[in-house]
XYZ file of C-alpha atoms in Angstrom:
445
model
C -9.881 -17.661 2.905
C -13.650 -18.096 1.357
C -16.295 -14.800 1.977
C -17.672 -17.039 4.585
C -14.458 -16.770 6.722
C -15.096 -15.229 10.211
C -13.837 -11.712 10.985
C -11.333 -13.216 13.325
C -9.961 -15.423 10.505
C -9.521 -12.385 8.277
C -7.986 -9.805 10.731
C -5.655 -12.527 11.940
C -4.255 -13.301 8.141
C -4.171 -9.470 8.588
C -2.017 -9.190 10.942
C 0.192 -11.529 9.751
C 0.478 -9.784 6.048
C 1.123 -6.278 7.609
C 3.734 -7.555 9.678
C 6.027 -9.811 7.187
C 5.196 -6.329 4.962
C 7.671 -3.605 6.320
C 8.112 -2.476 2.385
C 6.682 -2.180 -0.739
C 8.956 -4.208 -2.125
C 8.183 -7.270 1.093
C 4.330 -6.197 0.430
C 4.445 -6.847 -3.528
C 6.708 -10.472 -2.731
C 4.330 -11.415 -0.230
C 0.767 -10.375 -2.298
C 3.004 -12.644 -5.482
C 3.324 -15.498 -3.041
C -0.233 -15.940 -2.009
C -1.701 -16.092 -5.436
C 1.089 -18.351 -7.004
C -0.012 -20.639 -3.902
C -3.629 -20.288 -5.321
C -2.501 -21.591 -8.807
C -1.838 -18.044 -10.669
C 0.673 -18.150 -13.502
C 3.547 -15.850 -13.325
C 3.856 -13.747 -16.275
C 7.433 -11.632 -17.184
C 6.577 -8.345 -19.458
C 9.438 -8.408 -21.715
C 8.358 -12.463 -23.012
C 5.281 -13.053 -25.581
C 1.782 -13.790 -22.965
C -0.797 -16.162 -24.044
C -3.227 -15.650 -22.091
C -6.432 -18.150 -22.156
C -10.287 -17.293 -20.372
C -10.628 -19.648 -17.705
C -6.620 -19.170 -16.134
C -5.156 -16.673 -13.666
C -2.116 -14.466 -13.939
C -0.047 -12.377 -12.161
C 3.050 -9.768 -13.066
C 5.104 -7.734 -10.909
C 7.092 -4.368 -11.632
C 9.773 -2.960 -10.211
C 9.322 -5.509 -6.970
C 7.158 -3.109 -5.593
C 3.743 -3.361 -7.893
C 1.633 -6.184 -9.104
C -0.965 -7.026 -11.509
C -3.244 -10.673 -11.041
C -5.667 -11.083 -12.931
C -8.468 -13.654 -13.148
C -9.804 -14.009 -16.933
C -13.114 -14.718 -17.204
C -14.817 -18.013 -19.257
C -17.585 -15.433 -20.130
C -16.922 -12.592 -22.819
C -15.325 -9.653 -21.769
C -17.646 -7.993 -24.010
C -20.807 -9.228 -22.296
C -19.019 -8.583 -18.444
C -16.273 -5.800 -18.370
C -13.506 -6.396 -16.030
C -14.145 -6.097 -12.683
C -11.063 -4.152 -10.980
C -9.785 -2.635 -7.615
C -6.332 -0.631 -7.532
C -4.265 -0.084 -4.084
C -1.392 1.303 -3.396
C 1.650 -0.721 -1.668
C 3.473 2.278 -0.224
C 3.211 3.927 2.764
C 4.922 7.419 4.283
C 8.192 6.633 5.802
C 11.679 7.710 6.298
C 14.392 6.268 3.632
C 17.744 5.987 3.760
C 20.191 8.702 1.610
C 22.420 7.309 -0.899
C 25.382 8.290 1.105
C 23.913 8.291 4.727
C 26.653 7.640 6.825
C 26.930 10.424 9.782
C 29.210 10.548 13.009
C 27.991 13.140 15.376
C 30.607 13.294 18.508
C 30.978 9.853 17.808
C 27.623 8.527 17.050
C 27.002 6.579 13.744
C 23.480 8.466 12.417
C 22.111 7.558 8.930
C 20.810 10.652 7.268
C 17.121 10.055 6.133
C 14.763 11.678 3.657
C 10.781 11.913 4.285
C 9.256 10.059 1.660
C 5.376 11.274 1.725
C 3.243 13.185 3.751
C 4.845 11.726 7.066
C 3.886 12.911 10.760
C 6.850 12.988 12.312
C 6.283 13.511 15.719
C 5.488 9.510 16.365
C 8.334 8.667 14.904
C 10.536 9.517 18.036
C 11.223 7.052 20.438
C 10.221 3.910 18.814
C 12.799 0.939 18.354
C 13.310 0.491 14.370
C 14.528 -1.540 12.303
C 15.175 -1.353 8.386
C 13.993 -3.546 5.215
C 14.283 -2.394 1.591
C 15.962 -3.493 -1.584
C 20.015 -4.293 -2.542
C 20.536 -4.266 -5.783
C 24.204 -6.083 -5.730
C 27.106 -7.136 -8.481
C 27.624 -10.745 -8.745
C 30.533 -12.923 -9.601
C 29.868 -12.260 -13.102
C 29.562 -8.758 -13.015
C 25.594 -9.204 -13.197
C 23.297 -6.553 -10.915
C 21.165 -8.719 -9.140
C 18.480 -7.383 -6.618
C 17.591 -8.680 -3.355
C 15.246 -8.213 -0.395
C 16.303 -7.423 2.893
C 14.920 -6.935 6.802
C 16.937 -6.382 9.509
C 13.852 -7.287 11.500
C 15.212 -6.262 15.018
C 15.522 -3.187 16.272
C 18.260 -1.150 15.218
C 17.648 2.109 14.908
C 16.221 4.900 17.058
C 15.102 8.854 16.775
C 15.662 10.018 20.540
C 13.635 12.599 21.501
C 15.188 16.122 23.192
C 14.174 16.196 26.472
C 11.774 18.924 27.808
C 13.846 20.850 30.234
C 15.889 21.506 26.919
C 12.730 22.656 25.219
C 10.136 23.557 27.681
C 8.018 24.670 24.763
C 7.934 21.587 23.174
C 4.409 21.157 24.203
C 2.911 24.245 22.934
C 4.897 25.079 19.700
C 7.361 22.255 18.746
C 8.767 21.977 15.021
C 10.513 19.748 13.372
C 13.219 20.146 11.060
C 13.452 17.099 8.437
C 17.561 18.082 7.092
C 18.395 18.171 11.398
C 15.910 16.870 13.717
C 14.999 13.035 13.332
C 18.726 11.506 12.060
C 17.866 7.914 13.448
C 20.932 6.938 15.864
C 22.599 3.519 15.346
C 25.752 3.178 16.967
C 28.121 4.666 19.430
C 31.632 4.321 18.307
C 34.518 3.725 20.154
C 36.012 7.159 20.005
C 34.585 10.378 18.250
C 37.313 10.266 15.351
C 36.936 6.495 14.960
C 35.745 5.425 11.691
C 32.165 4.839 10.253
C 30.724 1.762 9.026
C 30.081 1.684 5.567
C 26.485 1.562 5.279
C 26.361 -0.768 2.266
C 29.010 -3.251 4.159
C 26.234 -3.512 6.401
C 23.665 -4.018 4.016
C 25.977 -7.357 2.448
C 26.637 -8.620 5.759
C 22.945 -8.611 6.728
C 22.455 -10.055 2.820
C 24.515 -12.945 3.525
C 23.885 -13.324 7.049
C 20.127 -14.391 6.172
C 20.812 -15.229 2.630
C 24.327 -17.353 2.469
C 23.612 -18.960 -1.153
C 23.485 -15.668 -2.510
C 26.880 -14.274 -4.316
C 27.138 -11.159 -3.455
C 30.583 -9.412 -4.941
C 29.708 -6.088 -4.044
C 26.590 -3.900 -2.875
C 26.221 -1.330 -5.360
C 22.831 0.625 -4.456
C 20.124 0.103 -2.081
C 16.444 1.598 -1.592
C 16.144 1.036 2.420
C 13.281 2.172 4.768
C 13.088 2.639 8.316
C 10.223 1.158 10.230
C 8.468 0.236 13.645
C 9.263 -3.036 14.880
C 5.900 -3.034 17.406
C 3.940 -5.569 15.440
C 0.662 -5.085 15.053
C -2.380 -5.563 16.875
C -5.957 -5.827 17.980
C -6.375 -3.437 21.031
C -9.259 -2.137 23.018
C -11.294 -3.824 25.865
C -13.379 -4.869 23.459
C -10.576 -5.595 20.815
C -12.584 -3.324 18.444
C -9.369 -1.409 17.124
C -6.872 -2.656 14.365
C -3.051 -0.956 15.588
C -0.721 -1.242 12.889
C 2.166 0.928 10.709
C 0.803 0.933 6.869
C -2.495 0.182 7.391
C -2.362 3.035 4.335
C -2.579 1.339 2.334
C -1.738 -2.467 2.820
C -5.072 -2.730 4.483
C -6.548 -2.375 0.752
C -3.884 -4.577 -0.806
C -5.065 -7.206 1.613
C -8.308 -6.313 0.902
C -7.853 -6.602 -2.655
C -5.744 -9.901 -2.859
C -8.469 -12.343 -0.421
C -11.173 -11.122 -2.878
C -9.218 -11.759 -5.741
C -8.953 -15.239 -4.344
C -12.420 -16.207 -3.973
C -13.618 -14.239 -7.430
C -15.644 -16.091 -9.675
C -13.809 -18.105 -12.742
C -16.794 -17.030 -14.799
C -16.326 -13.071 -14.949
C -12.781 -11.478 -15.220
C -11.769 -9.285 -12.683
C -8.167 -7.795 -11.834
C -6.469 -6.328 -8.638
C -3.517 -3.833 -9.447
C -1.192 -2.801 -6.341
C 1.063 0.300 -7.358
C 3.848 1.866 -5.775
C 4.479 5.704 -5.230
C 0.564 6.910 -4.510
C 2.602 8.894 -1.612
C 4.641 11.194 -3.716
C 1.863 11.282 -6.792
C 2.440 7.966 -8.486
C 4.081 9.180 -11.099
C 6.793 6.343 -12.350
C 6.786 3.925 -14.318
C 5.675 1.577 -11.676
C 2.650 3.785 -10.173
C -0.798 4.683 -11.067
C -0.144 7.688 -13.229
C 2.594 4.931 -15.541
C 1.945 3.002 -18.210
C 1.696 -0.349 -16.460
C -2.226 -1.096 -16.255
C -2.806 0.597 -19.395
C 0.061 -1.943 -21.244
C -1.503 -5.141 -19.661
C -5.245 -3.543 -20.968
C -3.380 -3.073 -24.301
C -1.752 -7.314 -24.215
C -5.017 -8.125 -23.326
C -7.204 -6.621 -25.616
C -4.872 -5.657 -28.317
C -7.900 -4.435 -30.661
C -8.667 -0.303 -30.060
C -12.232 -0.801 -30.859
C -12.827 -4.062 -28.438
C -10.771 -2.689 -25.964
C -12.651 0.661 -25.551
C -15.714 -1.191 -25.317
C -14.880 -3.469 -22.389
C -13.312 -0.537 -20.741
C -17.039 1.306 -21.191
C -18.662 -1.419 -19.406
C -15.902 -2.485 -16.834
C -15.033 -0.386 -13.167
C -12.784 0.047 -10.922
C -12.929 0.380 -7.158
C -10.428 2.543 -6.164
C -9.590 1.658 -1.806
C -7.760 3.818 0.117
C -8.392 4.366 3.311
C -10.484 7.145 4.750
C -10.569 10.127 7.182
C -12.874 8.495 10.339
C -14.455 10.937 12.577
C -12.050 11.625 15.409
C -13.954 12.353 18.884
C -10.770 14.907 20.386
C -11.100 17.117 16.872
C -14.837 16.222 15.814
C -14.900 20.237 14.246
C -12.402 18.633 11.407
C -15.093 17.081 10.135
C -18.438 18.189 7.706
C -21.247 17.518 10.662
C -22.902 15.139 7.918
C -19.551 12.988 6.977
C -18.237 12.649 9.638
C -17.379 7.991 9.167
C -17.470 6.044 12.427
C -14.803 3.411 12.870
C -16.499 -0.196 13.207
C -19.314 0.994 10.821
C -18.657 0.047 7.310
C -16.309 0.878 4.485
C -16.361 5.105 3.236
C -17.918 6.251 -0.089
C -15.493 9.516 -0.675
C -16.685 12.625 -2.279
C -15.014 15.595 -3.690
C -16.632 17.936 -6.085
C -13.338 19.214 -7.131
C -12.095 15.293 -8.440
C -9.724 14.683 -5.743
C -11.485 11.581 -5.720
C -13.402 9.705 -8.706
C -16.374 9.053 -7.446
C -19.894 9.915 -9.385
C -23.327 8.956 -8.366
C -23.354 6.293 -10.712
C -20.209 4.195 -9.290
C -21.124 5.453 -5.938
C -25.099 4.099 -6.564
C -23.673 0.861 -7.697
C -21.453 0.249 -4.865
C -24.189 0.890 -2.159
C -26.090 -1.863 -4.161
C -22.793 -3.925 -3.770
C -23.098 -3.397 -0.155
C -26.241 -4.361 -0.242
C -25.837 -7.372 -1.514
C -23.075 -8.158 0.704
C -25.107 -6.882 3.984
C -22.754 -4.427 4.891
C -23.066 -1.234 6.156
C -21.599 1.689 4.345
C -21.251 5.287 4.816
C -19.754 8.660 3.173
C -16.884 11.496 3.403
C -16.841 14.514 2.271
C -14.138 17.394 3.576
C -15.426 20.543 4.933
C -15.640 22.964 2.129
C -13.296 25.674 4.283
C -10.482 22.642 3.882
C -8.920 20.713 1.493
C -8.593 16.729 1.430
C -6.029 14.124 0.233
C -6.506 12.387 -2.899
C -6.066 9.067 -4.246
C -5.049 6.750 -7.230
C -8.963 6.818 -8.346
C -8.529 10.122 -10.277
C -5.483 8.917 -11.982
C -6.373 5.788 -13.329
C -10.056 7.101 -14.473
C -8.000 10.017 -16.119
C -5.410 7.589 -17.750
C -7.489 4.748 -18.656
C -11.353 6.106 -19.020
C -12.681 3.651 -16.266
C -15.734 4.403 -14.518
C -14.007 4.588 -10.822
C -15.470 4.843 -7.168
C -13.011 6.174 -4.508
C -13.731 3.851 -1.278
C -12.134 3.369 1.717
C -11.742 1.685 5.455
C -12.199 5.120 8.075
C -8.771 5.371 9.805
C -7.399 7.450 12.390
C -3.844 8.544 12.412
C -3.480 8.639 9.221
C 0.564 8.959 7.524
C 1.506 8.196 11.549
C 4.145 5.370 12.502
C 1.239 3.615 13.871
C -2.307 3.738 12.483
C -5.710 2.700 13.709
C -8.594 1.454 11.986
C -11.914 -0.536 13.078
C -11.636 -4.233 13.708
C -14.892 -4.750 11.323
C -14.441 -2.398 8.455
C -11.738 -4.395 6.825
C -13.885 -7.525 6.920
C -16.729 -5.410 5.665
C -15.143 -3.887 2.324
C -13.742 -7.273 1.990
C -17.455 -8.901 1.494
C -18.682 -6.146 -0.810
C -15.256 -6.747 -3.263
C -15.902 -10.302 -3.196
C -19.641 -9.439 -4.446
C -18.201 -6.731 -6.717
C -15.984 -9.769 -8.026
C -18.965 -12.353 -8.387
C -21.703 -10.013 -10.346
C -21.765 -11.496 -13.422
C -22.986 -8.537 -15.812
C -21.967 -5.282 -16.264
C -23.129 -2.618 -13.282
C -27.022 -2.193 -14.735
C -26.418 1.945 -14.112
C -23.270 1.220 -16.476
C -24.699 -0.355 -19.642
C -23.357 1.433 -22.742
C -25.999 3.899 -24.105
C -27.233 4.336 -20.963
């Protein structure tokens, strides 16, 4: 895909990522497999990297985060890296290590909420479940797998409202009670329960036959909604999807990455765990961008340097102005769908943002002839944050919180503007092409 593709070409490869993407785990797999199409060499952290200007590189951790990496011909010195961090999870319900339930003779899996999930959407959908089995082969040897069920297979049924005529007005839900998926009816109430991770080795096998599976031993399984997603709208001006927080970004991240210049060195990192804080050794607030920063530039004093004139664009996907509950909203920042990627704000560092990353990524935008406009919460309520505080905190990177305006936000089913992805996208393939450090970011300035 080249930063003259068409919006249509880019929401339709989209599409097509968020929907072969039901995990982190599928998300990180699928982000690897696109840029070792594009020529980048796989790297594994425990062997000895020589890395050369002029090649690309990729490494994954834990399945569910990547680092690629496009080194520059032209000194880091004289450039900086050129960097934009995601975040491949999303909030969803996971599956309990010992899940199994049978409720009058209904085979339930008990779930936890992983994130900030809004639960009420995730009633009544048909779901289906995708994760990772981590497995003992025949010689004794844990090996991990994917997995997707793909169909539907799992469902929260709602209580009806003649049971709960206030559901309407004051409904709660309880997470320990209320949204058990439901996955089978057994034959009798005292029959006995499938073994969840029998299951998981029969679905293994059933899609994966070569693989040698002795005996399941653990798994980490999500639920999701098998509605794919879609452009909607008379005008098809409306992107419906589950996780467009945050694979929207990742996909973001990963065309630019693609089309970035051989000449300047610039870096996408995809983390797991933003949801629940990112700390692990796999998200933003680990070691793992900080230890490839440390491989690459092994020298303190040349490394602090090219951090000092390097940036990072933090995307995440922002708060857009939502016309039933417009008083949620400062009546200044209030971002329109379909009108250009978010600039977020937040005097208290929830996000990362300063006038000088924020001045250089209008010029960006510019440069890219894209719109752009700003967030900032009411001051009377708070506001999410992001992994752009984190990594500025961990590494010392000048960082700029941006985002595509969303509505729904942490639902089963998100919606964001048909034109904003396409529009961040052009200013990160700019951001990826300027071939000197940002002018506001010279050291000594």
């Amino acid at each position: 895909m080249s930063a003259s593709c068409s919006m249509v070409d880019f929401n339709a490869g989209l599409l097509d990522f968020l929907r072969a993407s039901p995990t982190p785990f599928h998300a990180t797999q699928n982000i690897a497999a696109q840029l070792l199409a594009a020529g980048f060499i796989p790297l594994q952290e425990g062997e000895l990297w020589q890395l050369e200007p002029g090649n690309r590189y990729l490494v994954t951790r834990n399945d569910s985060s990547i680092i690629a990496f496009v080194y520059g011909k032209m000194p880091l010195l004289e450039t900086g890296i050129r960097m934009l961090g995601a975040h491949t999870d999303s909030p969803c319900l996971k599956v309990k290590p010992r899940a199994e339930l049978n409720r009058r003779g209904y085979f339930q899996l008990g779930v936890e909420v992983y994130g900030g999930v809004l639960l009420a959407p995730w009633y009544d959908r048909d779901l289906s479940m995708a994760g990772r089995v981590s497995y003992r082969d025949q010689h004794d040897q844990v090996v991990s797998a994917l997995v997707d069920f793909e169909t539907p297979v799992a469902v929260v049924p709602s209580l009806a409202i003649h049971l709960d005529r206030d559901a309407n007005k004051a409904r709660s839900i309880n997470a320990q009670k209320d949204i058990a998926p439901l996955l089978l009816q057994l034959p009798a109430e005292d029959a006995v329960m499938p073994d969840f991770r029998e299951l998981l080795q029969a679905e293994l096998l059933r899609k994966q036959p070569q693989l040698a599976v002795k005996q399941v031993l653990d798994y980490e399984i999500s639920l999701y909604d098998t509605q794919p997603p879609a452009m909607i709208g008379l005008g098809q001006d409306f992107i419906a999807s589950a996780r467009l927080d945050n694979l929207l970004s990742c996909f973001i991240g990963l065309q630019a990455l693609l089309e970035a210049d051989d000449q300047v060195t610039s870096l996408l990192i995809c983390t797991d765990h933003e949801e629940v804080g990112s700390a692990s050794c796999c998200g933003a607030k680990g070691p793992m961008l900080q230890q490839f920063l440390e491989r690459l530039l092994p020298d303190v004093e040349s490394r602090v340097r090219v951090i000092d004139r390097s940036m990072m664009i933090s995307a995440d996907n922002a708060h857009g102005i939502h016309p039933n509950f417009m008083d949620r909203h400062d009546e200044n920042h209030g971002p329109l769908l379909n009108r250009g990627p978010v600039i977020k704000v937040n005097a208290n560092q929830r996000y990362a943002t300063t006038s000088e990353t924020s001045a250089f990524f209008r010029l960006l935008c510019e440069k890219a002839d894209v719109p752009v406009q700003t967030f900032v919460a009411r001051t009377d309520m708070g506001c999410g944050s992001t992994i752009g505080p984190v990594v500025a905190s961990e590494v010392g990177v000048k960082t700029i919180d941006v985002g595509a305006p969303t509505f729904g936000m942490h639902s089963i089913r998100e919606l964001a503007g048909a034109s904003d992805g396409w529009y961040l996208y052009k200013a990160v393939v700019e951001f990826f092409t300027y071939a000197k450090p940002p002018i506001a970011l010279v050291a000594g300035t």
